[in-house]
Short mmCIF file of N, CA, C and O in Angstrom, two decimals:
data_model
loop_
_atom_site.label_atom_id
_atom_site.label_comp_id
_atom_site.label_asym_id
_atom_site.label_seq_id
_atom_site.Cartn_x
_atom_site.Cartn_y
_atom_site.Cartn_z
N UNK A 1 0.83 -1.19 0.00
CA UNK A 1 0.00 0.00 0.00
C UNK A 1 0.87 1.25 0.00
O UNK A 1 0.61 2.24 -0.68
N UNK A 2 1.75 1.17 0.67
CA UNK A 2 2.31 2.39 0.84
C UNK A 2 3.39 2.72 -0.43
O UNK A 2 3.56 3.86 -0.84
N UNK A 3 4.05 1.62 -0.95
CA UNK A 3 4.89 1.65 -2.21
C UNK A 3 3.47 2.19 -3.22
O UNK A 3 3.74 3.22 -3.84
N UNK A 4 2.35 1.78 -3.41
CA UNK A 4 1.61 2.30 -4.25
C UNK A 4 1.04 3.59 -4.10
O UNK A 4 0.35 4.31 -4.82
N UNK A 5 1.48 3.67 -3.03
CA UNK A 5 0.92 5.40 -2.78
C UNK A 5 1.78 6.42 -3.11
O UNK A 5 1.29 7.53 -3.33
N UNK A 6 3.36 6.19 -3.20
CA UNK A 6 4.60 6.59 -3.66
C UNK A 6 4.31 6.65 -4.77
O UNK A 6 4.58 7.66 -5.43
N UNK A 7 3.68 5.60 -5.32
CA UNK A 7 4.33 5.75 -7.20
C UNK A 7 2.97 6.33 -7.49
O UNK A 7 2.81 6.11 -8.69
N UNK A 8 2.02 6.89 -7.08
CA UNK A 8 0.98 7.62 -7.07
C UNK A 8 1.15 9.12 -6.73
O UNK A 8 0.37 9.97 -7.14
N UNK A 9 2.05 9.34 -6.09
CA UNK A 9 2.63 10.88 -5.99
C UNK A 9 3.66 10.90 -6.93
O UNK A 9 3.76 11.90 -7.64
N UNK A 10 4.33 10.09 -7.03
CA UNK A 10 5.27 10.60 -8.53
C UNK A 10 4.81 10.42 -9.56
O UNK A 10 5.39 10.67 -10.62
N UNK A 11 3.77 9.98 -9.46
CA UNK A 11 2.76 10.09 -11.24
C UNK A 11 2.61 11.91 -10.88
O UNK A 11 3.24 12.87 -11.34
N UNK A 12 1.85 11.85 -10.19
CA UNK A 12 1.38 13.10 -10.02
C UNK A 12 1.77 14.48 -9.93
O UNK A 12 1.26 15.57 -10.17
N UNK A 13 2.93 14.01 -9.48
CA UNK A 13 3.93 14.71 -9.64
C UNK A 13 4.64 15.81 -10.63
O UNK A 13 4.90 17.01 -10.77
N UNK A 14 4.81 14.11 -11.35
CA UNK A 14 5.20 14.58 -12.78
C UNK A 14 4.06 15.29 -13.82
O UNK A 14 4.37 16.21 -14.58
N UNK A 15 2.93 14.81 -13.75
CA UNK A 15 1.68 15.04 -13.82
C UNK A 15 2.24 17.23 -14.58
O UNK A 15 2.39 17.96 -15.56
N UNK A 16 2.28 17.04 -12.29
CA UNK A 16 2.22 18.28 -12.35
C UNK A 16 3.25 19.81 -13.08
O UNK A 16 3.09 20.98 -13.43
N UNK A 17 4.41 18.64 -12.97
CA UNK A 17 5.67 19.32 -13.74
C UNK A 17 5.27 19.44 -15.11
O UNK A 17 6.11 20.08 -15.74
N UNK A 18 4.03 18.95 -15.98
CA UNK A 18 4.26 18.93 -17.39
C UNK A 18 2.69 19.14 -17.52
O UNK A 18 1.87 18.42 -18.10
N UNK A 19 2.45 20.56 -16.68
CA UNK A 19 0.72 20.88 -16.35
C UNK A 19 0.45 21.60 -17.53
O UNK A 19 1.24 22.49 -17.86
N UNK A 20 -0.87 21.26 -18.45
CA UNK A 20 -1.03 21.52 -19.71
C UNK A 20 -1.63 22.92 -19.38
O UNK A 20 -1.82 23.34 -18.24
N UNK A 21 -1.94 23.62 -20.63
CA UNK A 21 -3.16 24.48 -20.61
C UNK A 21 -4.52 24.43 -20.99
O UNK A 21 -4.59 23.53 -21.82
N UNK A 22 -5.50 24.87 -20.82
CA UNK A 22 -6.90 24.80 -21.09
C UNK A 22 -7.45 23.66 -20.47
O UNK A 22 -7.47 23.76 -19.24
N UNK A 23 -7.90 22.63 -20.91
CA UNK A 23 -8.94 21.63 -19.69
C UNK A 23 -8.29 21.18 -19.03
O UNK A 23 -7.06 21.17 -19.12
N UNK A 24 -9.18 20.54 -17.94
CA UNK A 24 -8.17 20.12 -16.81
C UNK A 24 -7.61 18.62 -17.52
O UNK A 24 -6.52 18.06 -17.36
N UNK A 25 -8.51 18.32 -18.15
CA UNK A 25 -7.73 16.76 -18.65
C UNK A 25 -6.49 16.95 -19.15
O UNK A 25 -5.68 16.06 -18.87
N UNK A 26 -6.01 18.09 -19.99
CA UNK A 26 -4.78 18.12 -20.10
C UNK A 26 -3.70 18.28 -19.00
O UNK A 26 -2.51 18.47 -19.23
N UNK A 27 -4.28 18.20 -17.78
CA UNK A 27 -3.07 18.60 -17.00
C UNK A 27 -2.62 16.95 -17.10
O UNK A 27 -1.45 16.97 -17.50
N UNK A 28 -2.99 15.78 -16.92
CA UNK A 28 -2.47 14.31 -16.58
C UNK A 28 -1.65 13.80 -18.39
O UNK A 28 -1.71 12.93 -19.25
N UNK A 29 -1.29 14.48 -18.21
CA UNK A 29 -0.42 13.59 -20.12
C UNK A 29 0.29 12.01 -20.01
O UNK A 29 1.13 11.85 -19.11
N UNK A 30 0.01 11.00 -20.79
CA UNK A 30 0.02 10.15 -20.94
C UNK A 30 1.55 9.78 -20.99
O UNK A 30 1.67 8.58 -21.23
N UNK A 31 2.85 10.48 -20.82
CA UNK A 31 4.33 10.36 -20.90
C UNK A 31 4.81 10.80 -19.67
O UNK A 31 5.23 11.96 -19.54
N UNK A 32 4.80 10.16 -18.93
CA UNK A 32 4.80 10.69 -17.55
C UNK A 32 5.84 9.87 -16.94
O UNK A 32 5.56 8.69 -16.76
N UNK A 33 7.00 10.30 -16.59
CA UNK A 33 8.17 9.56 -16.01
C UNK A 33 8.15 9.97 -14.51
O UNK A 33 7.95 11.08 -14.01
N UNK A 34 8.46 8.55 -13.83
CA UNK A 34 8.29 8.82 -12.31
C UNK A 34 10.06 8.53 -11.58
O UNK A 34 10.39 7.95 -10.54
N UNK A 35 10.70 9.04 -12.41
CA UNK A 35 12.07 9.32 -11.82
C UNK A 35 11.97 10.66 -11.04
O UNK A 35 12.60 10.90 -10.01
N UNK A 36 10.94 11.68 -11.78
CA UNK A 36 11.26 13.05 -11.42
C UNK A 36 11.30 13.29 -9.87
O UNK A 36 12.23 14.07 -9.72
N UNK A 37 10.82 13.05 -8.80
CA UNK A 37 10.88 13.02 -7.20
C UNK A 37 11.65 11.87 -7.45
O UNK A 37 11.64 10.88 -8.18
N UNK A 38 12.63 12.60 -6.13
CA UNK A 38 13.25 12.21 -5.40
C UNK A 38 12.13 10.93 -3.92
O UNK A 38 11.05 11.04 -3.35
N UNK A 39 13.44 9.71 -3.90
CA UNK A 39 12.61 9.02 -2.77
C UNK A 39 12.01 9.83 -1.43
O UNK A 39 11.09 9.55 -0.66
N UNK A 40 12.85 10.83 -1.49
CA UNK A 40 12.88 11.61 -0.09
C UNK A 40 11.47 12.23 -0.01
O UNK A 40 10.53 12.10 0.77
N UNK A 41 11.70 13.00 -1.18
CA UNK A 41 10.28 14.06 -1.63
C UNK A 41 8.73 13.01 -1.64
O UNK A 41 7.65 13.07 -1.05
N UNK A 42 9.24 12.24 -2.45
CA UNK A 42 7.80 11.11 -1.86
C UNK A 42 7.79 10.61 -0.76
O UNK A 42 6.67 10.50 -0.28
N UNK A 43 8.64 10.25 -0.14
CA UNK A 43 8.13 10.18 1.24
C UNK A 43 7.63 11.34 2.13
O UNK A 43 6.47 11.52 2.51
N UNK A 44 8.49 11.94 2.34
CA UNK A 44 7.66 13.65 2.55
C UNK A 44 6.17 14.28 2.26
O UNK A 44 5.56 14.90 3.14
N UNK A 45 5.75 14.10 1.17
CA UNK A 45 4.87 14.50 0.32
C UNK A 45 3.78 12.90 1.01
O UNK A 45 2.58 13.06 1.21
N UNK A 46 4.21 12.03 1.18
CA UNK A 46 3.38 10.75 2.14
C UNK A 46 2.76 10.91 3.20
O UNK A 46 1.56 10.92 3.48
N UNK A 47 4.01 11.07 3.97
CA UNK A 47 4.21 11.78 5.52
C UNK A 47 2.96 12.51 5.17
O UNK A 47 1.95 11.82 5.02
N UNK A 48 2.87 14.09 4.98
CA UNK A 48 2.19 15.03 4.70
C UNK A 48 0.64 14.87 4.71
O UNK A 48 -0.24 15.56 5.22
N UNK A 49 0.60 13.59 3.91
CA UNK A 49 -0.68 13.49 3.08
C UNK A 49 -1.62 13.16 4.62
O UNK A 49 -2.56 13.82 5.04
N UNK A 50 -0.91 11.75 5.31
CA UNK A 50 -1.20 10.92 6.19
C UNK A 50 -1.43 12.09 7.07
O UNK A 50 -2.63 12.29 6.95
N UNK A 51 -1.00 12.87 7.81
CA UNK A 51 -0.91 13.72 8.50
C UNK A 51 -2.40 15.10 9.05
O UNK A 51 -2.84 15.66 10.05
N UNK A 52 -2.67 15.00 7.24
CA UNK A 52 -3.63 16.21 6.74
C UNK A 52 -4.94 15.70 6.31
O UNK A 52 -5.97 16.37 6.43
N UNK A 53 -4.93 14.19 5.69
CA UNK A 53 -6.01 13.95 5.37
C UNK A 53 -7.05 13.29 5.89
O UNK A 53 -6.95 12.46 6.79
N UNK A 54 -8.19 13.69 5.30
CA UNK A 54 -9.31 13.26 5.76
C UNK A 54 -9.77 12.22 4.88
O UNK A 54 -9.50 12.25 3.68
N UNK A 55 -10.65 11.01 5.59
CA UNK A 55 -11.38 10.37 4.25
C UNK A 55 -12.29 11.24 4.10
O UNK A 55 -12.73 11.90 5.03
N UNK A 56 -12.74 11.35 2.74
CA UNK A 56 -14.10 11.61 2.13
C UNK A 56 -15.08 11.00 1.25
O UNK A 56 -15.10 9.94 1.88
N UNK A 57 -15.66 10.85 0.60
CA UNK A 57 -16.78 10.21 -0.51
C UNK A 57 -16.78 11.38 -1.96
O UNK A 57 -17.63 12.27 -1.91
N UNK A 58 -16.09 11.34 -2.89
CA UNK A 58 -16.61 11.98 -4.20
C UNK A 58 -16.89 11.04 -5.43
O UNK A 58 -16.19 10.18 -5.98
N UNK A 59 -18.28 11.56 -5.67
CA UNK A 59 -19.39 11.35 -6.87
C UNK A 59 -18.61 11.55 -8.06
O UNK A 59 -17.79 12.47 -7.92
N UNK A 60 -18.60 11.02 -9.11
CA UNK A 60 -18.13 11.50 -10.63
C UNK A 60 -18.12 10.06 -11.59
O UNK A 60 -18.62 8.96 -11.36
N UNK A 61 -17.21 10.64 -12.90
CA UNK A 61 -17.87 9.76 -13.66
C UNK A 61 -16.33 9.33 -13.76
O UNK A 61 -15.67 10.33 -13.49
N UNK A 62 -15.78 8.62 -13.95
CA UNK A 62 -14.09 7.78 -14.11
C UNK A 62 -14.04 7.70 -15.99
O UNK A 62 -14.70 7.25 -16.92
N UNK A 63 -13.04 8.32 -15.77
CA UNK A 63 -12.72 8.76 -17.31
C UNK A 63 -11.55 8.14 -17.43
O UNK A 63 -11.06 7.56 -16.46
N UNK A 64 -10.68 8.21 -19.12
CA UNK A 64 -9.65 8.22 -19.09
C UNK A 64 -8.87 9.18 -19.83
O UNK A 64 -9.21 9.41 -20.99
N UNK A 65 -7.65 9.90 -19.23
CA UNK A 65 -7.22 11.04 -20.02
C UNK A 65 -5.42 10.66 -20.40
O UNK A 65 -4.35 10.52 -19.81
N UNK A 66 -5.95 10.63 -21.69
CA UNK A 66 -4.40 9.76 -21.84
C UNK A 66 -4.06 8.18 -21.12
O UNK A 66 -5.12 7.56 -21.18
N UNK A 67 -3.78 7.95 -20.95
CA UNK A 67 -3.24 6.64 -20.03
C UNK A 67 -3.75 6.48 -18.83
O UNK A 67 -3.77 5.39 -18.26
N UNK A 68 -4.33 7.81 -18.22
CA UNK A 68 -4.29 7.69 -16.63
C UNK A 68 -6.20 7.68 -16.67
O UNK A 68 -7.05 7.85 -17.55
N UNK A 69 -6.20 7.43 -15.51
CA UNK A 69 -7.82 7.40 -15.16
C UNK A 69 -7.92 8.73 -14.25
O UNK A 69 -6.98 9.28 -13.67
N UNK A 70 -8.85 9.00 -14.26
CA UNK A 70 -9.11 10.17 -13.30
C UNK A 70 -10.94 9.85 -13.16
O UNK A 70 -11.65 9.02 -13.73
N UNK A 71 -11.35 11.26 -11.83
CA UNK A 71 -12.95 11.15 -11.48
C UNK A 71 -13.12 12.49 -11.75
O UNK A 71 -12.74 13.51 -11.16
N UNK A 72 -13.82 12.28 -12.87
CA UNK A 72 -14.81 13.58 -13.08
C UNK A 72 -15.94 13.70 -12.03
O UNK A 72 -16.92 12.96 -12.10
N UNK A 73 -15.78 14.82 -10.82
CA UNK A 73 -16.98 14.97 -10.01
C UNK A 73 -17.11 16.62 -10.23
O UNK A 73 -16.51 17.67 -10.47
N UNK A 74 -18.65 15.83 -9.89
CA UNK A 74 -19.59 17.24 -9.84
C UNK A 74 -20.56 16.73 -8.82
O UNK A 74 -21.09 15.66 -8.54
N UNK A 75 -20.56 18.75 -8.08
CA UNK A 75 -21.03 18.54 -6.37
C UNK A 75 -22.37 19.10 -6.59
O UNK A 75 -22.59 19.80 -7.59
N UNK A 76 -23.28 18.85 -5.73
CA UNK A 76 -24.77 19.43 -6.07
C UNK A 76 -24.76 21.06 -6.64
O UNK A 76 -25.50 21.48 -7.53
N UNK A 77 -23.81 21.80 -5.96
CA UNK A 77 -23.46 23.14 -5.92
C UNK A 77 -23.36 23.90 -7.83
O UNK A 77 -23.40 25.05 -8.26
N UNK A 78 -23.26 22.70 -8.41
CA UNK A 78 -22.62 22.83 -9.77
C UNK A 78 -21.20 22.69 -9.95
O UNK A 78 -20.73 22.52 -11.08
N UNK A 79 -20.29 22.77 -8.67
CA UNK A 79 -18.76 23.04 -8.89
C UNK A 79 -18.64 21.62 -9.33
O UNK A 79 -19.27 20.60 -9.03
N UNK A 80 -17.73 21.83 -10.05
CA UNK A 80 -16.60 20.64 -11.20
C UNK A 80 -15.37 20.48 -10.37
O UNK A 80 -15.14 21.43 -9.62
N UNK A 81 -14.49 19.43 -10.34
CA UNK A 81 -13.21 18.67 -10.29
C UNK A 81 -12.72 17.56 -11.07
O UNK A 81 -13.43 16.58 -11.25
N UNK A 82 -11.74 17.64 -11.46
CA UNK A 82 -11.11 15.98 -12.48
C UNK A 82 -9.86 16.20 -10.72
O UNK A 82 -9.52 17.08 -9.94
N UNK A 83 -9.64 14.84 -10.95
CA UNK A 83 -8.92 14.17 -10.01
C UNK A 83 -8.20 13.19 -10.67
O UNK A 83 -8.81 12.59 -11.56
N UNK A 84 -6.84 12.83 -10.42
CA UNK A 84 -6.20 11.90 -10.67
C UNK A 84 -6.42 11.30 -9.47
O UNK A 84 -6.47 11.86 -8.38
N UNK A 85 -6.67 9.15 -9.91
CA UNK A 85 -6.77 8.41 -8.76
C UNK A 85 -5.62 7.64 -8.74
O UNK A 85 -5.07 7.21 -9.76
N UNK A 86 -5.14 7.41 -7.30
CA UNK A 86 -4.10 6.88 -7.62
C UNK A 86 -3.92 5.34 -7.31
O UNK A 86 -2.76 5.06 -6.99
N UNK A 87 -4.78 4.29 -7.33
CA UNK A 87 -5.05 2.97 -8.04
C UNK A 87 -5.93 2.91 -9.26
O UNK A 87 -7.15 2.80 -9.43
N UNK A 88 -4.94 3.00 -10.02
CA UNK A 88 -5.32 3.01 -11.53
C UNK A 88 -5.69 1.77 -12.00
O UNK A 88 -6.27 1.84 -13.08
N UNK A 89 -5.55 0.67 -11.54
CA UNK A 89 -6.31 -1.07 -11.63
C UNK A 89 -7.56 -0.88 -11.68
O UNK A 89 -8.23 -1.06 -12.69
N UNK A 90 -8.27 -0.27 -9.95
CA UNK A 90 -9.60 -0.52 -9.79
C UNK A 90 -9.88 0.65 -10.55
O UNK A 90 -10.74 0.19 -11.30
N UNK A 91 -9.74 1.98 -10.94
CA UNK A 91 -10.36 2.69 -11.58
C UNK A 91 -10.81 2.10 -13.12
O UNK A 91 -11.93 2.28 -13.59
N UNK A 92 -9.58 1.26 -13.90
CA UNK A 92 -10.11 1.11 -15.17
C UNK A 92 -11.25 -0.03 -15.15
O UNK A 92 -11.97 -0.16 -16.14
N UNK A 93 -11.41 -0.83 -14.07
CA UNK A 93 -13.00 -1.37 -14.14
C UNK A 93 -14.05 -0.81 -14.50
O UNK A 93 -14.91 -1.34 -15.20
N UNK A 94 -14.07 0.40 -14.02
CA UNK A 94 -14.75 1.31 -13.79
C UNK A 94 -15.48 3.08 -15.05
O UNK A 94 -16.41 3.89 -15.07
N UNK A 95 -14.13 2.71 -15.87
CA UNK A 95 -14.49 3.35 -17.22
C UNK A 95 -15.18 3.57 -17.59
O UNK A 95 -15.72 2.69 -18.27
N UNK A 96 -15.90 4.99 -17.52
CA UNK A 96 -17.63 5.58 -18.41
C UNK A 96 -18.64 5.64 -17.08
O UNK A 96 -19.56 6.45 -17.16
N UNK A 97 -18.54 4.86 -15.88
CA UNK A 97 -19.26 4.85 -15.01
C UNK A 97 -19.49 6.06 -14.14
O UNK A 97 -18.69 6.98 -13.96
N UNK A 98 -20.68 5.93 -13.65
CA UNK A 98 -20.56 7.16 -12.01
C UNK A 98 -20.62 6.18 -11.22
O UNK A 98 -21.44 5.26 -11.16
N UNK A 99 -19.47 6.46 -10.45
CA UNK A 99 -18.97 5.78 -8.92
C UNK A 99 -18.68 7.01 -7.96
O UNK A 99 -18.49 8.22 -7.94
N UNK A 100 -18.80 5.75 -7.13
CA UNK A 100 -18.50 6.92 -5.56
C UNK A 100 -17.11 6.04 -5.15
O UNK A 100 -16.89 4.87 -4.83
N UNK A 101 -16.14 7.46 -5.37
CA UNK A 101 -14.92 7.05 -4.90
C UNK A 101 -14.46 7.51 -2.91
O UNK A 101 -14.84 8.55 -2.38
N UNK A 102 -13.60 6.41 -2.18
CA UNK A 102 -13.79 6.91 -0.93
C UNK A 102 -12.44 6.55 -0.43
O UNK A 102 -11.90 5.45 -0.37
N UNK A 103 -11.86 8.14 0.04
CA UNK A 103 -10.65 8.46 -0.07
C UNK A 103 -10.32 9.51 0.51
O UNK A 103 -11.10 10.33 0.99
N UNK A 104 -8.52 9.58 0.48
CA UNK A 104 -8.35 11.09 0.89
C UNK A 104 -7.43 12.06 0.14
O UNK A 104 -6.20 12.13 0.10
N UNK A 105 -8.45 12.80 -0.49
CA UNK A 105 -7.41 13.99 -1.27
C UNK A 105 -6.93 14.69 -0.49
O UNK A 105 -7.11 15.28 0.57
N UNK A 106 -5.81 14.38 -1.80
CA UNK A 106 -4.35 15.40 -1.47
C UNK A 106 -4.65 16.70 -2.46
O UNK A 106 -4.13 17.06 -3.52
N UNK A 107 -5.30 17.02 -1.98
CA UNK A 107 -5.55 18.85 -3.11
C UNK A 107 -4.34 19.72 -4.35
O UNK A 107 -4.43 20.11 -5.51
N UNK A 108 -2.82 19.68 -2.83
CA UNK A 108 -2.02 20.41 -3.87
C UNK A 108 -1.71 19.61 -5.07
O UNK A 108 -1.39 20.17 -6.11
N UNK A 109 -1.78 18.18 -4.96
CA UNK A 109 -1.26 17.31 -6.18
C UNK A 109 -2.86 16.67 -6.92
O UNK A 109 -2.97 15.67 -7.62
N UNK A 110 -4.05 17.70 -6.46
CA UNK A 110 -5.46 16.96 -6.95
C UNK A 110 -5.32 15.32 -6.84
O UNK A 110 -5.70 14.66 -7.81
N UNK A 111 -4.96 14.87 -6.07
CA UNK A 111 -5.21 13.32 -6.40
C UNK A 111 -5.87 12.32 -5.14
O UNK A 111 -5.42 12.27 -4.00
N UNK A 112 -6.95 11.59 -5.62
CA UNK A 112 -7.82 10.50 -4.57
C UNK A 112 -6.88 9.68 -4.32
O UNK A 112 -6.30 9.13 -5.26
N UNK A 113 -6.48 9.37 -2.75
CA UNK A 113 -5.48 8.32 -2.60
C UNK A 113 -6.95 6.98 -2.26
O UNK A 113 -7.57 7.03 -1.20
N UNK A 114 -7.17 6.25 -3.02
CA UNK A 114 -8.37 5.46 -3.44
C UNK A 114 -8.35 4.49 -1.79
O UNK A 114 -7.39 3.87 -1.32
N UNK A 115 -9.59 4.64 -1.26
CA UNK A 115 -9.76 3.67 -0.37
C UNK A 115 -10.80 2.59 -0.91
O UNK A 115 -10.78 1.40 -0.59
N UNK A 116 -11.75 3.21 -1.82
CA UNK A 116 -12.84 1.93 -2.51
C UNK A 116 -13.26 2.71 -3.50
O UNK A 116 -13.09 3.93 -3.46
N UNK A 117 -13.91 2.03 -4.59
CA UNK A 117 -14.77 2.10 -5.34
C UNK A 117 -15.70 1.71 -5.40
O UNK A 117 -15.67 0.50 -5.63
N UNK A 118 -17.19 2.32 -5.27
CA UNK A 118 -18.40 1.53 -5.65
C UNK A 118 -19.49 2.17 -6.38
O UNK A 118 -19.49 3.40 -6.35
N UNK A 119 -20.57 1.49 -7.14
CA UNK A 119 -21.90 2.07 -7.50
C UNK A 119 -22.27 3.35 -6.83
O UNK A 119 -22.35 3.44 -5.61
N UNK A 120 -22.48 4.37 -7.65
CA UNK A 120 -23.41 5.34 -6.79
C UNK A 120 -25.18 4.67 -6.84
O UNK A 120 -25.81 4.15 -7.76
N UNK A 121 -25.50 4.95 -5.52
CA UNK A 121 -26.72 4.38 -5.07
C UNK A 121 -27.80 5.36 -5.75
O UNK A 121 -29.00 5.17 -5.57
#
């Protein structure tokens, strides 16, 4: 779990080093090398997460943008988010669907550190 949560911040990471312009789907590009952090910095950036986060429950639809999966949610409010998830296995089950993902975002790196996936009821 925790090695997958590493290579889930250096996706994201990198993600973020090569942040597109205009939709958010372009920020996750499909060439994404996870040399860029340092072991230290992912652990750090771990530390951090564990520290700050909360679980939560977000609604959306699991897309794929480039290579990576992400959750398109939308909150009753109208506000929008794309999220990178970072078990990309159980997300591609999940492709085209609305699920309720349950987890804890890490905001500065947008990403669901995935505790489950299921049906929205």
């Amino acid at each position: 779990m925790k090695t997958r949560a590493l290579l889930a911040l250096a996706v994201l990471a990198t993600a973020l080093l090569n942040w597109g312009s205009g939709s958010p789907r372009a920020a996750f590009p499909s060439n994404l090398r996870l040399s860029e952090l340092s072991e230290s910095q992912q652990l750090e950036a771990h530390r951090r997460l564990q520290e700050e986060g909360q679980v939560k429950e977000f609604k959306g639809k699991i897309l794929k943008s480039g290579a990576i999966f992400v959750l398109e949610e939308s909150s009753n409010r109208g506000n929008y988010g794309t999220y990178l998830l970072d078990d990309q296995a159980t997300a591609k089950k999940y492709e085209g669907q609305r699920m309720v993902v349950t987890g804890i975002l890490d905001a500065p790196h947008n990403t669901i550190h995935v505790r489950k996936i299921e049906a929205v009821a």
